[in-house]
Amino acid sequence: MNSKKVRLRFFTLLSLFLLAACGGGSSSRSADEPDEPTDSAAPSTTASPAGGSYTAPQSVTLTCDDGAGLGCGSTYFTTDGNDPDTSSSVYASTISISLDGTTVLKFFSVDGAGNAEPISSATYEIDSMPPSTTASPAGGSYTAPQSVTLTCDDGAGFGCGSTYF
């Protein structure tokens, strides 16, 4: 054998040995196995309908979106204005906002990888009670013309808009 062939075989064997010793790009995974997914992004949760002023009770749906992540795990919420944590109520179905007045809904979700989003909030003002209007002086029989004042009272509601007569 000439010296060029010996050197070529030597370097080929040395290369194969070094490749095997250093891992050679091989993996404990077979070619058929997919790479393990990674998820470092937090999910995003929205409330529908959005917070606002309403004249009737609302049924609020919380929807979690984890994009291309591992999927949403649990959504936690409170309706008393306190910040929720993982020991708070777990969202399972629509949340009824029915009390007249102001309700602050706070919520957040955790995805399948354990990433938690920041707490979000939505404020709902419900005024389902109509205002009352009174006339002064009250209706009755008078011997002289009367100037009548109409006064609207909406209590703790959104206030009186217009009075029609």
Tab-separated table of N, CA and C in Angstrom:
chain	number	residue	atom	x	y	z
A	1	MET	N	0.835	-1.157	0.000
A	1	MET	CA	0.000	0.000	0.000
A	1	MET	C	0.886	1.228	0.000
A	2	ASN	N	0.495	2.189	-0.800
A	2	ASN	CA	1.355	3.367	-0.812
A	2	ASN	C	1.020	4.258	0.375
A	3	SER	N	1.871	5.194	0.644
A	3	SER	CA	1.724	6.019	1.845
A	3	SER	C	0.523	6.955	1.761
A	4	LYS	N	0.103	7.374	0.557
A	4	LYS	CA	-1.067	8.228	0.428
A	4	LYS	C	-2.323	7.480	0.856
A	5	LYS	N	-2.472	6.224	0.453
A	5	LYS	CA	-3.634	5.436	0.809
A	5	LYS	C	-3.660	5.157	2.308
A	6	VAL	N	-2.496	4.903	2.906
A	6	VAL	CA	-2.413	4.638	4.340
A	6	VAL	C	-2.845	5.885	5.109
A	7	ARG	N	-2.306	7.040	4.681
A	7	ARG	CA	-2.676	8.290	5.355
A	7	ARG	C	-4.173	8.561	5.198
A	8	LEU	N	-4.733	8.340	4.027
A	8	LEU	CA	-6.148	8.572	3.786
A	8	LEU	C	-6.993	7.669	4.669
A	9	ARG	N	-6.640	6.396	4.760
A	9	ARG	CA	-7.376	5.480	5.640
A	9	ARG	C	-7.229	5.884	7.101
A	10	PHE	N	-6.026	6.293	7.477
A	10	PHE	CA	-5.777	6.711	8.853
A	10	PHE	C	-6.657	7.920	9.201
A	11	PHE	N	-6.660	8.921	8.331
A	11	PHE	CA	-7.469	10.110	8.603
A	11	PHE	C	-8.964	9.814	8.536
A	12	THR	N	-9.380	8.919	7.667
A	12	THR	CA	-10.781	8.529	7.609
A	12	THR	C	-11.185	7.842	8.898
A	13	LEU	N	-10.355	6.885	9.366
A	13	LEU	CA	-10.646	6.197	10.627
A	13	LEU	C	-10.602	7.162	11.803
A	14	LEU	N	-9.619	8.048	11.808
A	14	LEU	CA	-9.509	9.039	12.883
A	14	LEU	C	-10.740	9.940	12.885
A	15	SER	N	-11.192	10.368	11.709
A	15	SER	CA	-12.386	11.217	11.615
A	15	SER	C	-13.610	10.491	12.137
A	16	LEU	N	-13.778	9.242	11.748
A	16	LEU	CA	-14.920	8.464	12.228
A	16	LEU	C	-14.851	8.264	13.737
A	17	PHE	N	-13.672	7.998	14.265
A	17	PHE	CA	-13.496	7.826	15.700
A	17	PHE	C	-13.849	9.118	16.437
A	18	LEU	N	-13.317	10.258	15.981
A	18	LEU	CA	-13.608	11.544	16.620
A	18	LEU	C	-15.082	11.901	16.505
A	19	LEU	N	-15.664	11.629	15.367
A	19	LEU	CA	-17.076	11.907	15.172
A	19	LEU	C	-17.909	11.099	16.160
A	20	ALA	N	-17.600	9.837	16.328
A	20	ALA	CA	-18.332	8.985	17.265
A	20	ALA	C	-18.073	9.410	18.704
A	21	ALA	N	-16.844	9.774	19.026
A	21	ALA	CA	-16.497	10.155	20.398
A	21	ALA	C	-17.150	11.469	20.800
A	22	CYS	N	-17.343	12.373	19.863
A	22	CYS	CA	-17.917	13.679	20.174
A	22	CYS	C	-19.423	13.715	19.991
A	23	GLY	N	-20.020	12.633	19.758
A	23	GLY	CA	-21.462	12.617	19.581
A	23	GLY	C	-21.855	12.610	18.130
A	24	GLY	N	-21.003	13.133	17.281
A	24	GLY	CA	-21.184	13.053	15.841
A	24	GLY	C	-22.523	13.499	15.333
A	25	GLY	N	-23.188	14.391	16.047
A	25	GLY	CA	-24.473	14.857	15.574
A	25	GLY	C	-25.575	13.856	15.826
A	26	SER	N	-25.232	12.715	16.399
A	26	SER	CA	-26.293	11.752	16.665
A	26	SER	C	-27.035	12.166	17.922
A	27	SER	N	-28.193	11.666	18.065
A	27	SER	CA	-29.051	12.022	19.175
A	27	SER	C	-29.648	10.752	19.737
A	28	SER	N	-30.147	10.834	20.954
A	28	SER	CA	-30.824	9.683	21.528
A	28	SER	C	-32.215	9.543	20.921
A	29	ARG	N	-32.659	10.556	20.172
A	29	ARG	CA	-33.941	10.533	19.493
A	29	ARG	C	-33.802	9.850	18.148
A	30	SER	N	-34.808	9.088	17.777
A	30	SER	CA	-34.795	8.512	16.439
A	30	SER	C	-35.237	9.589	15.457
A	31	ALA	N	-35.004	9.361	14.197
A	31	ALA	CA	-35.357	10.333	13.166
A	31	ALA	C	-36.864	10.539	13.095
A	32	ASP	N	-37.641	9.551	13.543
A	32	ASP	CA	-39.094	9.660	13.488
A	32	ASP	C	-39.679	10.486	14.618
A	33	GLU	N	-38.920	10.679	15.706
A	33	GLU	CA	-39.447	11.413	16.855
A	33	GLU	C	-39.362	12.910	16.613
A	34	PRO	N	-40.471	13.647	16.901
A	34	PRO	CA	-40.423	15.102	16.748
A	34	PRO	C	-39.619	15.719	17.891
A	35	ASP	N	-39.084	16.909	17.660
A	35	ASP	CA	-38.412	17.642	18.735
A	35	ASP	C	-39.437	17.980	19.799
A	36	GLU	N	-38.983	18.037	21.057
A	36	GLU	CA	-39.881	18.433	22.135
A	36	GLU	C	-40.291	19.873	21.929
A	37	PRO	N	-41.608	20.161	22.006
A	37	PRO	CA	-42.029	21.547	21.824
A	37	PRO	C	-41.608	22.397	23.028
A	38	THR	N	-41.333	23.658	22.754
A	38	THR	CA	-41.031	24.587	23.832
A	38	THR	C	-42.065	25.683	23.795
A	39	ASP	N	-42.368	26.215	24.958
A	39	ASP	CA	-43.376	27.261	25.075
A	39	ASP	C	-42.932	28.200	26.183
A	40	SER	N	-42.500	29.383	25.806
A	40	SER	CA	-42.070	30.346	26.817
A	40	SER	C	-42.942	31.590	26.814
A	41	ALA	N	-43.966	31.613	25.964
A	41	ALA	CA	-44.855	32.776	25.878
A	41	ALA	C	-46.120	32.532	26.695
A	42	ALA	N	-46.548	33.566	27.397
A	42	ALA	CA	-47.773	33.481	28.196
A	42	ALA	C	-48.994	33.541	27.287
A	43	PRO	N	-50.109	32.958	27.718
A	43	PRO	CA	-51.336	33.046	26.929
A	43	PRO	C	-51.959	34.440	27.053
A	44	SER	N	-53.043	34.644	26.364
A	44	SER	CA	-53.773	35.916	26.415
A	44	SER	C	-55.251	35.600	26.571
A	45	THR	N	-55.917	36.270	27.520
A	45	THR	CA	-57.325	36.008	27.791
A	45	THR	C	-58.142	37.274	27.566
A	46	THR	N	-59.306	37.114	26.926
A	46	THR	CA	-60.198	38.241	26.689
A	46	THR	C	-61.565	37.956	27.294
A	47	ALA	N	-62.248	39.035	27.685
A	47	ALA	CA	-63.602	38.941	28.231
A	47	ALA	C	-64.580	39.446	27.180
A	48	SER	N	-65.707	38.723	27.024
A	48	SER	CA	-66.740	39.137	26.092
A	48	SER	C	-68.105	38.958	26.736
A	49	PRO	N	-68.926	40.003	26.800
A	49	PRO	CA	-68.666	41.335	26.296
A	49	PRO	C	-67.607	42.046	27.138
A	50	ALA	N	-67.013	43.059	26.536
A	50	ALA	CA	-66.010	43.854	27.238
A	50	ALA	C	-66.685	44.629	28.362
A	51	GLY	N	-65.882	45.085	29.314
A	51	GLY	CA	-66.420	45.909	30.389
A	51	GLY	C	-67.096	47.143	29.817
A	52	GLY	N	-68.039	47.695	30.559
A	52	GLY	CA	-68.747	48.887	30.099
A	52	GLY	C	-70.015	49.093	30.908
A	53	SER	N	-70.843	50.008	30.453
A	53	SER	CA	-72.121	50.318	31.103
A	53	SER	C	-73.235	49.605	30.361
A	54	TYR	N	-74.075	48.902	31.115
A	54	TYR	CA	-75.158	48.118	30.531
A	54	TYR	C	-76.443	48.339	31.320
A	55	THR	N	-77.593	48.184	30.633
A	55	THR	CA	-78.892	48.336	31.292
A	55	THR	C	-79.516	46.993	31.638
A	56	ALA	N	-78.781	45.912	31.409
A	56	ALA	CA	-79.270	44.571	31.734
A	56	ALA	C	-78.091	43.736	32.222
A	57	PRO	N	-78.361	42.697	33.021
A	57	PRO	CA	-77.282	41.806	33.461
A	57	PRO	C	-76.517	41.244	32.268
A	58	GLN	N	-75.260	40.891	32.487
A	58	GLN	CA	-74.399	40.375	31.426
A	58	GLN	C	-73.875	38.989	31.784
A	59	SER	N	-73.753	38.141	30.764
A	59	SER	CA	-73.113	36.837	30.901
A	59	SER	C	-71.765	36.950	30.205
A	60	VAL	N	-70.685	36.899	30.971
A	60	VAL	CA	-69.348	37.150	30.445
A	60	VAL	C	-68.638	35.827	30.163
A	61	THR	N	-68.051	35.741	28.971
A	61	THR	CA	-67.264	34.588	28.563
A	61	THR	C	-65.797	34.977	28.561
A	62	LEU	N	-64.942	34.156	29.169
A	62	LEU	CA	-63.503	34.368	29.130
A	62	LEU	C	-62.908	33.387	28.127
A	63	THR	N	-62.112	33.914	27.196
A	63	THR	CA	-61.522	33.082	26.148
A	63	THR	C	-60.008	33.196	26.212
A	64	CYS	N	-59.332	32.058	26.378
A	64	CYS	CA	-57.877	32.001	26.458
A	64	CYS	C	-57.314	31.588	25.105
A	65	ASP	N	-56.229	32.267	24.692
A	65	ASP	CA	-55.541	31.938	23.441
A	65	ASP	C	-54.057	31.798	23.751
A	66	ASP	N	-53.483	30.634	23.436
A	66	ASP	CA	-52.059	30.407	23.678
A	66	ASP	C	-51.260	30.406	22.384
A	67	GLY	N	-51.844	30.893	21.309
A	67	GLY	CA	-51.118	30.980	20.041
A	67	GLY	C	-50.565	29.630	19.632
A	68	ALA	N	-49.261	29.596	19.345
A	68	ALA	CA	-48.602	28.364	18.921
A	68	ALA	C	-48.044	27.581	20.104
A	69	GLY	N	-48.421	27.965	21.326
A	69	GLY	CA	-47.904	27.305	22.524
A	69	GLY	C	-48.520	25.941	22.752
A	70	LEU	N	-48.365	25.449	23.963
A	70	LEU	CA	-48.839	24.114	24.324
A	70	LEU	C	-50.327	24.075	24.659
A	71	GLY	N	-50.990	25.221	24.627
A	71	GLY	CA	-52.419	25.272	24.926
A	71	GLY	C	-52.678	25.850	26.304
A	72	CYS	N	-53.880	26.348	26.474
A	72	CYS	CA	-54.273	26.957	27.744
A	72	CYS	C	-54.527	25.883	28.791
A	73	GLY	N	-54.138	26.191	30.010
A	73	GLY	CA	-54.393	25.296	31.133
A	73	GLY	C	-55.658	25.732	31.844
A	74	SER	N	-55.524	26.643	32.808
A	74	SER	CA	-56.662	27.115	33.591
A	74	SER	C	-56.730	28.632	33.554
A	75	THR	N	-57.965	29.142	33.715
A	75	THR	CA	-58.207	30.577	33.835
A	75	THR	C	-58.807	30.816	35.212
A	76	TYR	N	-58.248	31.764	35.945
A	76	TYR	CA	-58.670	32.083	37.305
A	76	TYR	C	-59.287	33.481	37.310
A	77	PHE	N	-60.308	33.695	38.191
A	77	PHE	CA	-60.969	34.997	38.208
A	77	PHE	C	-61.534	35.338	39.582
A	78	THR	N	-61.801	36.633	39.767
A	78	THR	CA	-62.530	37.140	40.927
A	78	THR	C	-63.520	38.184	40.419
A	79	THR	N	-64.592	38.415	41.190
A	79	THR	CA	-65.564	39.459	40.847
A	79	THR	C	-65.688	40.481	41.968
A	80	ASP	N	-64.797	40.403	42.938
A	80	ASP	CA	-64.863	41.339	44.060
A	80	ASP	C	-63.814	42.438	43.969
A	81	GLY	N	-63.104	42.513	42.856
A	81	GLY	CA	-62.090	43.545	42.670
A	81	GLY	C	-60.716	43.151	43.174
A	82	ASN	N	-60.612	42.036	43.908
A	82	ASN	CA	-59.298	41.575	44.382
A	82	ASN	C	-58.561	40.856	43.253
A	83	ASP	N	-57.223	40.900	43.317
A	83	ASP	CA	-56.423	40.193	42.324
A	83	ASP	C	-56.579	38.682	42.497
A	84	PRO	N	-56.827	37.960	41.415
A	84	PRO	CA	-56.927	36.501	41.512
A	84	PRO	C	-55.542	35.860	41.587
A	85	ASP	N	-55.504	34.640	42.110
A	85	ASP	CA	-54.298	33.811	42.090
A	85	ASP	C	-54.758	32.390	41.798
A	86	THR	N	-53.858	31.443	41.863
A	86	THR	CA	-54.212	30.068	41.493
A	86	THR	C	-55.127	29.375	42.507
A	87	SER	N	-55.458	30.053	43.611
A	87	SER	CA	-56.448	29.487	44.537
A	87	SER	C	-57.813	30.153	44.351
A	88	SER	N	-57.936	31.063	43.376
A	88	SER	CA	-59.208	31.732	43.086
A	88	SER	C	-60.118	30.805	42.290
A	89	SER	N	-61.314	31.283	42.004
A	89	SER	CA	-62.266	30.502	41.206
A	89	SER	C	-61.670	30.181	39.849
A	90	VAL	N	-61.908	28.951	39.386
A	90	VAL	CA	-61.450	28.516	38.070
A	90	VAL	C	-62.607	28.697	37.097
A	91	TYR	N	-62.348	29.373	35.985
A	91	TYR	CA	-63.383	29.621	34.985
A	91	TYR	C	-63.785	28.304	34.327
A	92	ALA	N	-65.107	28.037	34.310
A	92	ALA	CA	-65.622	26.826	33.678
A	92	ALA	C	-66.807	27.124	32.762
A	93	SER	N	-67.542	28.203	33.043
A	93	SER	CA	-68.682	28.598	32.211
A	93	SER	C	-68.900	30.097	32.386
A	94	THR	N	-69.878	30.635	31.682
A	94	THR	CA	-70.091	32.081	31.713
A	94	THR	C	-70.229	32.599	33.141
A	95	ILE	N	-69.772	33.827	33.329
A	95	ILE	CA	-69.838	34.493	34.631
A	95	ILE	C	-70.981	35.489	34.571
A	96	SER	N	-71.915	35.388	35.502
A	96	SER	CA	-73.074	36.274	35.524
A	96	SER	C	-72.739	37.555	36.280
A	97	ILE	N	-72.874	38.686	35.597
A	97	ILE	CA	-72.716	40.001	36.222
A	97	ILE	C	-74.121	40.576	36.265
A	98	SER	N	-74.778	40.472	37.416
A	98	SER	CA	-76.197	40.812	37.455
A	98	SER	C	-76.571	41.872	38.487
A	99	LEU	N	-75.719	42.167	39.423
A	99	LEU	CA	-76.066	43.138	40.453
A	99	LEU	C	-76.006	44.557	39.908
A	100	ASP	N	-77.051	45.349	40.213
A	100	ASP	CA	-76.986	46.759	39.834
A	100	ASP	C	-75.817	47.391	40.561
A	101	GLY	N	-75.082	48.199	39.845
A	101	GLY	CA	-73.902	48.839	40.418
A	101	GLY	C	-72.675	48.438	39.630
A	102	THR	N	-71.515	48.520	40.263
A	102	THR	CA	-70.239	48.266	39.597
A	102	THR	C	-69.648	46.933	40.053
A	103	THR	N	-69.240	46.123	39.110
A	103	THR	CA	-68.551	44.857	39.384
A	103	THR	C	-67.234	44.872	38.620
A	104	VAL	N	-66.133	44.597	39.326
A	104	VAL	CA	-64.822	44.525	38.688
A	104	VAL	C	-64.439	43.053	38.575
A	105	LEU	N	-64.330	42.594	37.329
A	105	LEU	CA	-63.922	41.222	37.029
A	105	LEU	C	-62.428	41.246	36.740
A	106	LYS	N	-61.660	40.446	37.491
A	106	LYS	CA	-60.215	40.329	37.242
A	106	LYS	C	-59.916	38.877	36.909
A	107	PHE	N	-58.986	38.666	35.954
A	107	PHE	CA	-58.739	37.307	35.484
A	107	PHE	C	-57.346	37.166	34.881
A	108	PHE	N	-56.868	35.925	34.820
A	108	PHE	CA	-55.624	35.578	34.127
A	108	PHE	C	-55.636	34.090	33.831
A	109	SER	N	-54.816	33.699	32.851
A	109	SER	CA	-54.723	32.280	32.485
A	109	SER	C	-53.287	31.801	32.611
A	110	VAL	N	-53.162	30.493	32.779
A	110	VAL	CA	-51.870	29.808	32.817
A	110	VAL	C	-51.922	28.768	31.698
A	111	ASP	N	-50.838	28.674	30.906
A	111	ASP	CA	-50.847	27.709	29.808
A	111	ASP	C	-50.287	26.363	30.245
A	112	GLY	N	-50.258	25.423	29.313
A	112	GLY	CA	-49.802	24.065	29.593
A	112	GLY	C	-48.354	23.968	30.026
A	113	ALA	N	-47.558	24.995	29.720
A	113	ALA	CA	-46.147	25.002	30.121
A	113	ALA	C	-45.935	25.733	31.449
A	114	GLY	N	-47.022	26.250	32.044
A	114	GLY	CA	-46.917	26.955	33.320
A	114	GLY	C	-46.691	28.451	33.187
A	115	ASN	N	-46.733	28.997	31.963
A	115	ASN	CA	-46.579	30.441	31.771
A	115	ASN	C	-47.880	31.140	32.145
A	116	ALA	N	-47.789	32.153	33.014
A	116	ALA	CA	-48.966	32.904	33.442
A	116	ALA	C	-48.936	34.299	32.821
A	117	GLU	N	-50.093	34.725	32.353
A	117	GLU	CA	-50.198	36.075	31.815
A	117	GLU	C	-50.432	37.069	32.962
A	118	PRO	N	-50.185	38.356	32.725
A	118	PRO	CA	-50.510	39.361	33.742
A	118	PRO	C	-52.022	39.402	33.970
A	119	ILE	N	-52.435	39.867	35.135
A	119	ILE	CA	-53.855	39.977	35.476
A	119	ILE	C	-54.498	41.070	34.620
A	120	SER	N	-55.660	40.756	34.060
A	120	SER	CA	-56.462	41.724	33.311
A	120	SER	C	-57.719	42.020	34.106
A	121	SER	N	-58.368	43.141	33.787
A	121	SER	CA	-59.625	43.448	34.472
A	121	SER	C	-60.616	44.073	33.511
A	122	ALA	N	-61.881	43.926	33.847
A	122	ALA	CA	-62.978	44.532	33.101
A	122	ALA	C	-63.998	45.018	34.120
A	123	THR	N	-64.433	46.255	33.981
A	123	THR	CA	-65.394	46.838	34.918
A	123	THR	C	-66.758	46.910	34.245
A	124	TYR	N	-67.758	46.350	34.916
A	124	TYR	CA	-69.125	46.318	34.409
A	124	TYR	C	-70.003	47.163	35.313
A	125	GLU	N	-70.723	48.097	34.720
A	125	GLU	CA	-71.697	48.904	35.456
A	125	GLU	C	-73.073	48.504	34.950
A	126	ILE	N	-73.890	47.987	35.849
A	126	ILE	CA	-75.232	47.535	35.493
A	126	ILE	C	-76.243	48.469	36.144
A	127	ASP	N	-77.146	49.027	35.329
A	127	ASP	CA	-78.234	49.872	35.824
A	127	ASP	C	-79.516	49.381	35.179
A	128	SER	N	-80.167	48.429	35.834
A	128	SER	CA	-81.373	47.845	35.259
A	128	SER	C	-82.646	48.488	35.815
A	129	MET	N	-82.504	49.429	36.739
A	129	MET	CA	-83.671	50.089	37.335
A	129	MET	C	-83.945	51.396	36.586
A	130	PRO	N	-85.163	51.585	36.119
A	130	PRO	CA	-85.479	52.835	35.426
A	130	PRO	C	-85.544	54.001	36.424
A	131	PRO	N	-85.320	55.206	35.930
A	131	PRO	CA	-85.440	56.369	36.819
A	131	PRO	C	-86.916	56.654	37.110
A	132	SER	N	-87.145	57.494	38.097
A	132	SER	CA	-88.525	57.915	38.390
A	132	SER	C	-88.600	59.433	38.243
A	133	THR	N	-89.751	59.879	37.757
A	133	THR	CA	-89.963	61.315	37.548
A	133	THR	C	-91.173	61.747	38.364
A	134	THR	N	-91.033	62.860	39.045
A	134	THR	CA	-92.137	63.412	39.838
A	134	THR	C	-92.465	64.816	39.335
A	135	ALA	N	-93.731	65.167	39.493
A	135	ALA	CA	-94.207	66.496	39.103
A	135	ALA	C	-94.481	67.304	40.361
A	136	SER	N	-94.128	68.584	40.306
A	136	SER	CA	-94.398	69.460	41.438
A	136	SER	C	-94.941	70.775	40.897
A	137	PRO	N	-96.100	71.198	41.335
A	137	PRO	CA	-96.978	70.542	42.295
A	137	PRO	C	-97.599	69.281	41.693
A	138	ALA	N	-98.064	68.418	42.543
A	138	ALA	CA	-98.682	67.169	42.121
A	138	ALA	C	-99.972	67.466	41.372
A	139	GLY	N	-100.401	66.510	40.581
A	139	GLY	CA	-101.639	66.675	39.825
A	139	GLY	C	-102.824	66.922	40.754
A	140	GLY	N	-103.806	67.653	40.298
A	140	GLY	CA	-104.998	67.943	41.096
A	140	GLY	C	-105.777	69.085	40.479
A	141	SER	N	-106.755	69.596	41.223
A	141	SER	CA	-107.582	70.728	40.774
A	141	SER	C	-107.043	72.004	41.391
A	142	TYR	N	-106.853	73.025	40.548
A	142	TYR	CA	-106.316	74.292	41.015
A	142	TYR	C	-107.210	75.407	40.479
A	143	THR	N	-107.286	76.511	41.214
A	143	THR	CA	-108.107	77.652	40.802
A	143	THR	C	-107.309	78.637	39.956
A	144	ALA	N	-105.981	78.434	39.886
A	144	ALA	CA	-105.122	79.330	39.104
A	144	ALA	C	-104.138	78.478	38.288
A	145	PRO	N	-103.600	79.043	37.199
A	145	PRO	CA	-102.603	78.303	36.428
A	145	PRO	C	-101.398	77.927	37.300
A	146	GLN	N	-100.791	76.802	36.989
A	146	GLN	CA	-99.660	76.312	37.767
A	146	GLN	C	-98.433	76.145	36.865
A	147	SER	N	-97.268	76.457	37.400
A	147	SER	CA	-96.002	76.114	36.748
A	147	SER	C	-95.577	74.780	37.318
A	148	VAL	N	-95.366	73.821	36.457
A	148	VAL	CA	-95.050	72.462	36.902
A	148	VAL	C	-93.578	72.188	36.623
A	149	THR	N	-92.903	71.651	37.640
A	149	THR	CA	-91.509	71.245	37.511
A	149	THR	C	-91.453	69.718	37.529
A	150	LEU	N	-90.777	69.142	36.514
A	150	LEU	CA	-90.580	67.690	36.468
A	150	LEU	C	-89.171	67.399	36.953
A	151	THR	N	-89.068	66.498	37.919
A	151	THR	CA	-87.769	66.146	38.497
A	151	THR	C	-87.520	64.651	38.307
A	152	CYS	N	-86.373	64.334	37.712
A	152	CYS	CA	-85.988	62.942	37.465
A	152	CYS	C	-84.995	62.503	38.535
A	153	ASP	N	-85.167	61.278	39.036
A	153	ASP	CA	-84.244	60.702	40.022
A	153	ASP	C	-83.873	59.294	39.555
A	154	ASP	N	-82.571	59.062	39.365
A	154	ASP	CA	-82.115	57.739	38.939
A	154	ASP	C	-81.383	57.013	40.060
A	155	GLY	N	-81.488	57.510	41.271
A	155	GLY	CA	-80.839	56.838	42.398
A	155	GLY	C	-79.354	56.654	42.147
A	156	ALA	N	-78.873	55.406	42.294
A	156	ALA	CA	-77.444	55.104	42.097
A	156	ALA	C	-77.146	54.700	40.656
A	157	GLY	N	-78.101	54.941	39.746
A	157	GLY	CA	-77.929	54.529	38.350
A	157	GLY	C	-77.009	55.447	37.584
A	158	PHE	N	-77.153	55.410	36.266
A	158	PHE	CA	-76.276	56.187	35.363
A	158	PHE	C	-76.683	57.639	35.271
A	159	GLY	N	-77.816	58.000	35.847
A	159	GLY	CA	-78.299	59.376	35.763
A	159	GLY	C	-79.429	59.482	34.749
A	160	CYS	N	-80.143	60.563	34.823
A	160	CYS	CA	-81.269	60.791	33.916
A	160	CYS	C	-80.738	61.371	32.607
A	161	GLY	N	-81.261	60.843	31.521
A	161	GLY	CA	-80.881	61.354	30.211
A	161	GLY	C	-81.816	62.466	29.781
A	162	SER	N	-83.069	62.111	29.537
A	162	SER	CA	-84.059	63.069	29.063
A	162	SER	C	-85.383	62.776	29.735
A	163	THR	N	-86.192	63.824	29.873
A	163	THR	CA	-87.553	63.673	30.388
A	163	THR	C	-88.504	64.170	29.312
A	164	TYR	N	-89.484	63.350	28.965
A	164	TYR	CA	-90.446	63.706	27.927
A	164	TYR	C	-91.813	63.876	28.567
A	165	PHE	N	-92.591	64.817	28.058
A	165	PHE	CA	-93.949	65.022	28.592
A	165	PHE	C	-94.883	65.338	27.472
